[in-house]
Amino acid sequence: MPVQSASWNASSIPLSQIRNPGNVLPTIRLLSLTTVNNKPPATRVSATIPISPLLDTNVPSRSRMIIVNLLEDLRTWIRGLNGMNTTDRHSPRLTGRAAIGASATSGLALGLTQPGGHLGPLSLVCLVPLLGAFHARRGSERLLLGGLAGAIGTAVSVGGTGSVALASYFDLGGVALGLAWLLSLLVLGALPVALFSLLVGDPTRTDSRPAFIGVGSAWVLGEAFRQALFPGAWLSLANSLTTTPELLQSASLVGPLGVSFWIAGANGLIHRAVIGPRRRPPITGLLVLVTALGSHAVWSSLADGPAGTVRVAGESGPAPGAIRVALVQSGLDSRDRDAIRSDRESRNRLVRLTRSAGPVDLVVWPESSFRSVWPFNHPLLEEAPLGISFGHLLFGAPWVESLPARDALGVAGILVDADLQLRARHQKSRLLPFAETPRLKRFPGLLTKPGMAAYAAAEDAHPLDLGIAHPGVLLCYEILLPDLARKLVGDGADLLVNLSNESWLGSGTHGPDQMLAASVLRAIEERRPVLRSTT
């Protein structure tokens, strides 16, 4: 008679309940199981082991226990062959509400780490709750949880700035403003973090090294996706450390994406240390601290030039060989920008502020110092001498080579000498997406303020020559683009000057903080001083 067999699930039927049905050769079938929310387990690899010796009542109970333990060890080994986490009991799947709460917590923390939130070092742990929420979640669930975290983080950090900028630049209001604001929240915040969440998978199922690389790589791909949609976009993890530049020195070697990579990777390591079976939070904290301090020492020793931190001149005066620069800021925001009725009024305000600076080598006025087109309105400047001894004046204004301008209007940084004669100009080579670019020509009036001019970008940019220095000029949005600063320094710029008009961003928002953070990053990356003059 052919031999028959019977199978039992060793994980659910106690060995003591097994009975021999007569001519059946009993076996235990070891299953590799994953049980989620009491759903039927999925079988991936199995092994069948005869257990007829176990059914002999003469076998001592102690021997039975030894065999059962061996079988359990074998089951664990089979689970390991499948690449499955054997520590699910140490990292339980969060309930739906708990997962949403963890996602919202990460979103809030992410927003507070951004410039203006004053909690930059929190970025080293801001993703840990979100990573915990991913345990045993499908891709679609992770996508939604990540999108929620990204939307909350964006709303907390730059939600107010987006509302003010859309209203003031595009003259939006009411329902149109609300829809545009929600769209920006989706594109800049939700989509990049959702992509990260989809790519990172369940980090609980990986060892420490893959967790660092996997989490870091997935986050960088999300940031790269945001940059592809909107070049120069804010909300990089690297921005979070601009208030603590001592932790940001690696930017001079790996750039902002490299910094974001190791910050996100650190979150992955900390998550594994907190969730995993061998969790040792005190040791993990010590390792993170030692790694951060050691990395700072190594990167600072390898970098060329000073640390790029903010320094304020003391009472002893400038060092020998230094140049004196007057950075004049008009102090306007979106509420009183229109109060300046004419270019003469704007000029008089800037001249009055400049006269308090004393003799300097370079005077820097903001972008949009004049609204009228240059060089045709140059007499406006000659009518009001600055009244101080200076070497050069650099200011921002619209520029055209010839009239009619048509699509040849440019945004320029204009350099004049002590006699107020034109010496050089830098025309913006990267235009602000949608606001200055001609992408929407097929749809006149869409996202375009009535009367708004069409701008033309310069083909190239080079440092200016002051004789005593060679500044590389970055106009407003250009400070957000690392490759432009890198090119100017490669062409010989020994300092970077950022002319900006941030009145569009409003007062009391974090937009100006984001722009300042970008300047700190450029200073550290290029090891060059960065001077800023804004409204």
XYZ file of C-alpha atoms in Angstrom:
535
model
C 0.000 0.000 0.000
C 1.432 3.406 -0.890
C 2.680 5.514 1.962
C 0.396 8.391 2.849
C 1.365 11.596 4.585
C -0.323 14.306 6.585
C 0.832 17.855 7.198
C 0.340 20.182 10.119
C 1.236 23.839 10.526
C 3.939 23.701 13.139
C 3.400 27.311 14.130
C -0.283 26.868 15.017
C -0.748 23.249 16.278
C 0.970 22.271 19.541
C 3.053 19.145 19.208
C 1.182 17.496 22.074
C -2.081 17.529 20.051
C -0.712 15.505 17.140
C -2.247 12.030 16.866
C -1.302 9.224 14.513
C -4.336 8.286 12.347
C -3.121 4.722 11.893
C -1.369 3.967 8.621
C -0.523 7.633 8.000
C 3.098 8.682 8.243
C 2.832 11.958 10.158
C 5.004 14.940 9.296
C 5.408 18.515 10.390
C 5.478 20.966 7.533
C 7.517 24.024 8.458
C 6.124 27.156 6.867
C 7.686 30.528 6.238
C 4.872 32.841 7.321
C 3.919 36.474 7.204
C 0.659 37.265 8.989
C -0.838 40.764 8.709
C -4.078 41.756 10.448
C -5.087 38.099 10.994
C -5.171 37.421 7.241
C -4.200 33.936 5.968
C -0.425 33.502 6.011
C 1.552 33.381 2.778
C 3.809 30.350 2.198
C 7.155 30.970 0.495
C 9.528 28.105 1.396
C 8.618 24.913 3.216
C 10.386 21.858 4.558
C 8.702 18.581 5.518
C 10.180 16.601 8.423
C 8.896 13.180 9.579
C 7.826 13.223 13.221
C 6.850 9.599 13.804
C 9.525 9.255 16.491
C 7.866 12.091 18.371
C 4.576 10.204 18.632
C 6.071 7.419 20.644
C 4.756 7.875 24.156
C 7.951 6.356 25.475
C 9.988 9.368 24.338
C 10.768 11.499 27.424
C 9.099 14.900 27.529
C 12.503 16.595 27.892
C 13.639 15.087 24.590
C 10.427 16.268 22.961
C 11.149 19.805 24.122
C 14.658 19.685 22.663
C 13.293 18.544 19.314
C 10.630 21.253 19.339
C 13.304 23.886 19.972
C 15.366 22.516 17.105
C 12.356 22.704 14.823
C 11.726 26.306 15.840
C 15.363 27.162 15.071
C 14.953 25.530 11.668
C 11.804 27.543 11.011
C 13.669 30.728 11.858
C 16.488 29.717 9.497
C 13.999 29.109 6.652
C 12.497 32.558 7.215
C 15.992 33.985 6.919
C 16.474 32.233 3.557
C 13.448 34.117 2.280
C 14.991 37.443 3.320
C 12.157 37.932 5.809
C 12.547 39.879 9.010
C 12.662 37.488 11.953
C 12.006 40.294 14.429
C 8.433 41.261 13.606
C 7.499 40.926 17.254
C 9.983 43.723 18.035
C 8.568 46.070 15.395
C 4.788 45.608 15.240
C 2.755 47.067 12.417
C 1.142 50.329 13.476
C -2.607 50.699 13.284
C -4.003 53.003 10.621
C -4.479 55.919 13.004
C -1.059 55.433 14.562
C 0.576 55.349 11.116
C -1.184 58.581 10.129
C -0.068 60.132 13.412
C 3.528 59.050 12.796
C 3.386 60.493 9.278
C 1.994 63.794 10.559
C 4.680 63.897 13.266
C 7.421 63.492 10.668
C 5.796 66.161 8.495
C 5.661 68.616 11.396
C 9.268 67.853 12.353
C 10.378 68.197 8.732
C 8.734 71.623 8.519
C 10.289 72.814 11.784
C 13.788 71.792 10.662
C 13.626 74.083 7.636
C 15.098 77.617 7.783
C 13.000 79.797 10.043
C 11.902 76.844 12.173
C 15.005 77.043 14.401
C 15.171 73.261 14.929
C 17.654 72.317 12.210
C 19.466 69.432 13.983
C 16.067 67.746 14.414
C 16.494 66.717 10.769
C 18.692 63.833 11.981
C 15.569 62.136 13.402
C 12.638 63.820 11.625
C 12.042 60.850 9.283
C 12.156 58.153 11.974
C 8.386 58.177 12.767
C 7.559 58.012 9.049
C 9.927 55.074 8.527
C 8.270 53.305 11.447
C 4.871 53.800 9.826
C 6.108 51.992 6.686
C 6.515 48.639 8.448
C 4.438 45.936 6.700
C 2.709 48.528 4.499
C 1.919 48.149 0.820
C 3.394 50.594 -1.679
C 0.110 52.467 -2.087
C -0.158 52.937 1.685
C 3.417 54.215 1.924
C 2.698 56.564 -0.971
C -0.210 58.167 0.883
C 1.641 58.351 4.201
C 4.653 59.972 2.547
C 2.489 62.432 0.641
C 0.789 63.453 3.891
C 4.139 64.044 5.610
C 5.451 66.064 2.657
C 2.337 68.221 2.449
C 2.387 68.983 6.184
C 6.111 69.765 6.139
C 5.704 72.135 3.197
C 2.691 73.869 4.742
C 4.545 74.392 8.031
C 7.779 75.655 6.468
C 6.762 77.707 3.430
C 2.972 77.601 3.280
C 2.673 81.255 4.272
C 5.361 82.277 1.805
C 3.617 80.467 -1.039
C 0.327 82.199 -0.340
C 1.900 85.669 -0.226
C 4.069 85.082 -3.306
C 1.211 83.740 -5.429
C -1.033 86.620 -4.407
C 1.531 89.379 -4.932
C 3.346 88.110 -8.031
C 0.430 86.658 -9.989
C -2.298 88.863 -8.511
C -4.331 85.822 -7.458
C -7.092 85.771 -4.876
C -10.067 83.796 -3.630
C -10.602 80.335 -5.086
C -7.832 80.752 -7.681
C -5.307 81.506 -4.935
C -6.459 78.522 -2.884
C -6.203 76.132 -5.828
C -2.765 77.451 -6.833
C -1.584 77.111 -3.229
C -2.820 73.515 -3.005
C -1.157 72.693 -6.330
C 2.182 74.076 -5.126
C 1.788 72.076 -1.909
C 1.235 68.921 -3.951
C 4.091 69.463 -6.418
C 6.780 70.785 -4.065
C 5.861 68.884 -0.920
C 3.670 65.817 -1.305
C 4.992 64.281 -4.545
C 8.742 64.203 -3.688
C 8.190 62.634 -0.251
C 5.612 60.230 -1.704
C 8.207 59.102 -4.257
C 10.725 58.602 -1.448
C 8.169 56.546 0.470
C 7.481 54.338 -2.525
C 11.174 53.734 -3.244
C 12.385 53.151 0.308
C 10.123 50.137 0.925
C 10.024 48.734 4.457
C 13.364 49.718 6.048
C 12.641 47.448 9.025
C 13.412 44.451 6.800
C 16.976 45.529 6.053
C 20.216 45.532 8.005
C 21.889 48.752 9.118
C 24.121 49.244 6.094
C 21.354 48.798 3.485
C 19.105 50.995 5.646
C 21.598 53.877 5.485
C 22.163 53.563 1.742
C 18.556 52.752 0.867
C 16.945 55.554 2.876
C 19.568 58.086 1.777
C 19.302 57.152 -1.900
C 15.495 57.154 -1.907
C 15.395 60.597 -0.297
C 17.899 62.059 -2.761
C 15.844 60.729 -5.673
C 12.805 62.481 -4.200
C 14.718 65.757 -3.941
C 16.055 65.342 -7.483
C 12.473 64.828 -8.670
C 11.464 68.112 -7.009
C 14.402 69.897 -8.639
C 13.392 68.506 -12.027
C 9.876 69.886 -11.577
C 11.039 73.237 -10.201
C 14.812 73.890 -10.432
C 16.117 75.568 -7.307
C 13.151 74.488 -5.185
C 13.396 74.900 -1.419
C 12.817 72.197 1.233
C 16.100 70.303 0.873
C 17.227 68.425 3.985
C 20.594 70.145 3.546
C 18.906 73.502 4.214
C 18.038 72.339 7.711
C 21.660 72.527 8.867
C 22.378 76.052 7.616
C 21.728 77.363 11.137
C 24.448 75.002 12.393
C 27.115 75.305 9.663
C 29.540 73.278 11.780
C 27.528 70.207 10.722
C 27.324 71.319 7.101
C 30.977 71.308 6.076
C 30.573 68.203 3.910
C 28.711 70.407 1.407
C 32.079 71.616 0.096
C 32.845 68.061 -1.044
C 29.504 66.412 -1.829
C 27.151 69.350 -2.461
C 23.620 69.784 -1.079
C 22.326 66.454 -2.406
C 25.212 64.659 -0.721
C 24.356 66.354 2.569
C 20.704 65.359 2.188
C 21.867 61.784 1.499
C 23.774 61.388 4.750
C 21.092 63.142 6.831
C 18.398 60.809 5.470
C 20.740 57.837 5.884
C 21.300 58.795 9.525
C 17.524 58.697 9.978
C 17.558 55.173 8.568
C 20.267 54.060 11.008
C 18.513 55.606 13.992
C 15.241 53.998 12.940
C 16.901 50.582 12.806
C 18.500 51.130 16.211
C 15.188 52.120 17.789
C 12.939 49.538 16.092
C 15.248 46.540 15.675
C 15.745 43.656 18.136
C 19.218 44.808 19.135
C 18.173 48.370 19.783
C 20.561 50.385 21.905
C 19.392 54.032 21.786
C 22.141 55.428 24.116
C 24.901 53.822 22.057
C 23.230 54.973 18.840
C 23.076 58.557 20.083
C 26.744 58.438 21.039
C 27.704 57.013 17.640
C 25.739 59.723 15.806
C 27.440 62.434 17.888
C 30.919 60.978 17.362
C 30.266 60.547 13.632
C 29.032 64.131 13.252
C 31.991 65.617 15.142
C 34.498 63.369 13.388
C 33.051 64.148 9.975
C 33.193 67.860 10.729
C 36.873 67.603 11.637
C 37.718 65.582 8.521
C 35.720 67.752 6.101
C 37.082 70.975 7.595
C 40.661 69.738 7.215
C 40.096 68.685 3.588
C 38.224 71.826 2.507
C 40.011 74.758 0.916
C 39.403 78.056 2.695
C 37.491 79.212 5.778
C 34.483 77.396 7.135
C 31.909 79.627 5.503
C 30.259 80.541 8.779
C 28.835 83.998 9.388
C 31.329 86.410 10.904
C 30.771 89.966 12.124
C 33.638 92.461 11.963
C 34.902 93.578 15.366
C 35.800 97.070 16.536
C 39.400 96.618 15.410
C 38.336 97.248 11.808
C 38.944 95.292 8.624
C 41.960 93.069 8.205
C 44.814 94.242 5.963
C 43.964 93.767 2.300
C 40.211 93.552 2.936
C 37.764 95.552 0.850
C 35.035 97.666 2.427
C 31.525 96.935 1.142
C 28.274 98.739 1.948
C 25.249 96.436 1.580
C 22.158 98.640 1.342
C 18.734 97.085 1.944
C 15.615 99.156 1.391
C 13.462 97.310 3.942
C 10.376 96.882 1.738
C 7.928 93.982 1.765
C 4.804 93.075 -0.149
C 2.632 95.397 1.944
C 4.472 98.647 1.210
C 6.249 97.817 -2.061
C 3.676 99.782 -4.044
C 4.106 102.761 -1.716
C 7.251 103.659 -3.701
C 5.517 105.527 -6.514
C 8.498 106.377 -8.724
C 12.097 105.487 -9.432
C 13.177 108.867 -8.087
C 11.604 108.060 -4.746
C 13.308 104.662 -4.707
C 16.644 106.247 -5.669
C 16.386 108.897 -2.947
C 15.667 106.243 -0.332
C 18.718 104.191 -1.357
C 20.991 107.249 -1.565
C 19.936 108.370 1.917
C 20.783 104.951 3.354
C 24.099 104.811 1.469
C 25.371 108.134 2.807
C 25.513 106.703 6.329
C 28.040 104.062 5.237
C 31.108 106.290 4.881
C 33.922 105.694 2.375
C 33.784 102.197 0.836
C 35.235 100.268 -2.087
C 31.908 98.837 -3.244
C 28.266 99.819 -2.721
C 25.647 97.114 -3.379
C 21.959 97.942 -3.882
C 19.241 95.276 -4.259
C 17.682 93.783 -7.331
C 14.838 95.981 -8.671
C 16.466 99.135 -7.341
C 14.854 100.764 -10.392
C 11.750 99.711 -12.300
C 12.582 101.702 -15.401
C 14.601 100.145 -18.208
C 18.354 100.680 -18.411
C 20.619 101.981 -19.918
C 18.036 104.451 -21.274
C 17.245 105.855 -17.811
C 20.827 106.295 -16.682
C 20.298 110.051 -16.009
C 18.188 109.074 -12.972
C 21.374 108.034 -11.215
C 23.414 111.057 -12.275
C 20.840 113.446 -10.791
C 21.579 112.346 -7.215
C 25.273 111.768 -6.324
C 25.815 109.362 -3.455
C 27.692 111.940 -1.389
C 30.364 109.493 -0.198
C 33.699 108.267 -1.485
C 33.248 104.905 -3.198
C 34.913 102.799 -5.860
C 31.980 101.073 -7.594
C 28.202 100.785 -7.299
C 26.360 97.556 -8.175
C 22.554 97.577 -8.455
C 19.722 95.690 -10.148
C 17.368 96.966 -12.870
C 15.650 95.826 -16.093
C 17.941 95.974 -19.134
C 17.533 95.972 -22.911
C 20.134 96.400 -25.606
C 17.831 98.300 -27.959
C 14.238 99.421 -28.372
C 11.640 98.127 -28.986
C 12.458 95.486 -26.366
C 9.876 92.856 -27.358
C 11.180 89.634 -25.741
C 14.708 90.978 -25.179
C 14.089 92.422 -21.703
C 16.606 91.138 -19.187
C 17.110 91.294 -15.427
C 20.569 92.706 -14.820
C 23.100 93.591 -12.178
C 24.633 96.876 -13.390
C 28.091 98.095 -12.348
C 29.055 101.796 -12.441
C 32.273 103.478 -11.303
C 32.833 106.410 -8.947
C 31.827 108.814 -11.751
C 28.545 106.868 -12.178
C 29.609 105.701 -15.630
C 28.555 102.265 -16.811
C 31.381 99.710 -16.599
C 29.808 96.230 -16.815
C 26.622 94.261 -16.284
C 25.557 90.750 -15.390
C 22.297 89.587 -16.966
C 20.326 86.817 -15.284
C 20.938 83.520 -17.090
C 18.409 81.381 -15.176
C 14.888 82.766 -15.069
C 12.376 82.061 -12.321
C 10.075 79.258 -13.574
C 6.598 80.447 -14.630
C 7.130 83.977 -13.279
C 9.856 84.974 -15.764
C 10.071 82.106 -18.231
C 8.090 81.951 -21.494
C 6.765 78.422 -20.803
C 3.139 79.553 -20.847
C 3.153 81.564 -24.075
C 0.557 79.206 -25.549
C -1.848 80.200 -22.781
C -1.813 84.012 -22.520
C -2.975 85.282 -19.160
C -2.562 81.966 -17.343
C -0.449 82.509 -14.213
C 0.621 85.857 -15.649
C -0.024 89.182 -14.007
C -1.482 91.822 -16.372
C 1.285 94.034 -17.736
C 4.023 91.577 -16.762
C 6.927 91.681 -19.192
C 8.485 88.667 -20.886
C 12.146 88.207 -19.966
C 15.113 86.859 -21.888
C 17.934 84.891 -20.273
C 21.591 85.569 -20.949
C 23.527 82.788 -22.634
C 26.440 82.962 -20.205
C 27.727 84.744 -17.106
C 31.212 85.762 -15.996
C 32.680 87.508 -12.933
C 32.886 91.304 -12.961
C 36.248 93.079 -12.705
C 36.637 95.683 -9.941
C 40.403 95.712 -10.049
C 40.657 94.864 -6.353
C 38.177 91.966 -6.597
C 36.260 89.839 -9.083
C 32.696 89.350 -7.807
C 30.409 86.750 -9.311
C 26.849 88.094 -9.386
C 23.827 85.897 -8.625
C 20.483 87.618 -9.155
C 17.684 86.583 -6.777
C 16.635 83.034 -7.740
C 20.128 82.226 -9.094
C 21.444 81.855 -5.526
C 19.399 78.633 -5.322
C 21.367 76.988 -8.155
C 24.712 75.477 -7.036
C 26.002 74.945 -10.572
C 25.887 78.684 -11.364
C 27.945 79.565 -8.296
C 30.375 76.761 -9.118
C 30.851 78.058 -12.660
C 31.469 81.638 -11.513
C 34.079 80.486 -9.008
C 35.664 78.320 -11.684
C 35.881 81.404 -13.914
C 37.793 83.309 -11.242
C 35.220 84.833 -8.870
C 36.794 85.491 -5.462
C 33.470 86.448 -3.871
C 29.781 86.007 -4.680
C 27.232 88.845 -4.572
C 23.514 88.122 -4.405
C 21.121 90.911 -5.415
C 17.566 89.971 -4.538
C 14.034 91.353 -4.375
C 12.277 89.473 -1.602
C 9.399 91.878 -1.114
C 7.297 89.320 -3.014
C 7.774 86.847 -0.168
C 6.173 89.039 2.489
C 7.202 89.785 6.050
C 6.773 87.241 8.815
C 7.158 84.264 6.450
C 10.042 81.813 6.094
C 10.746 82.651 2.450
C 13.588 85.087 3.213
C 15.056 82.494 5.600
C 15.138 79.971 2.736
C 17.010 82.450 0.530
C 19.506 83.202 3.303
C 19.994 79.468 3.860
C 20.870 79.066 0.176
C 23.521 81.776 0.573
C 25.065 79.910 3.513
C 25.177 76.729 1.431
C 26.865 78.518 -1.489
C 29.469 80.017 0.869
C 30.350 76.621 2.326
C 30.267 74.784 -1.015
C 32.497 77.265 -2.837
C 34.577 78.511 0.127
C 33.907 82.086 -0.941
C 32.325 85.028 0.908
C 28.707 85.643 -0.107
C 27.354 89.201 0.107
C 23.580 89.775 0.003
C 21.577 92.903 -0.652
C 17.824 92.515 -0.733
C 14.687 94.570 -0.297
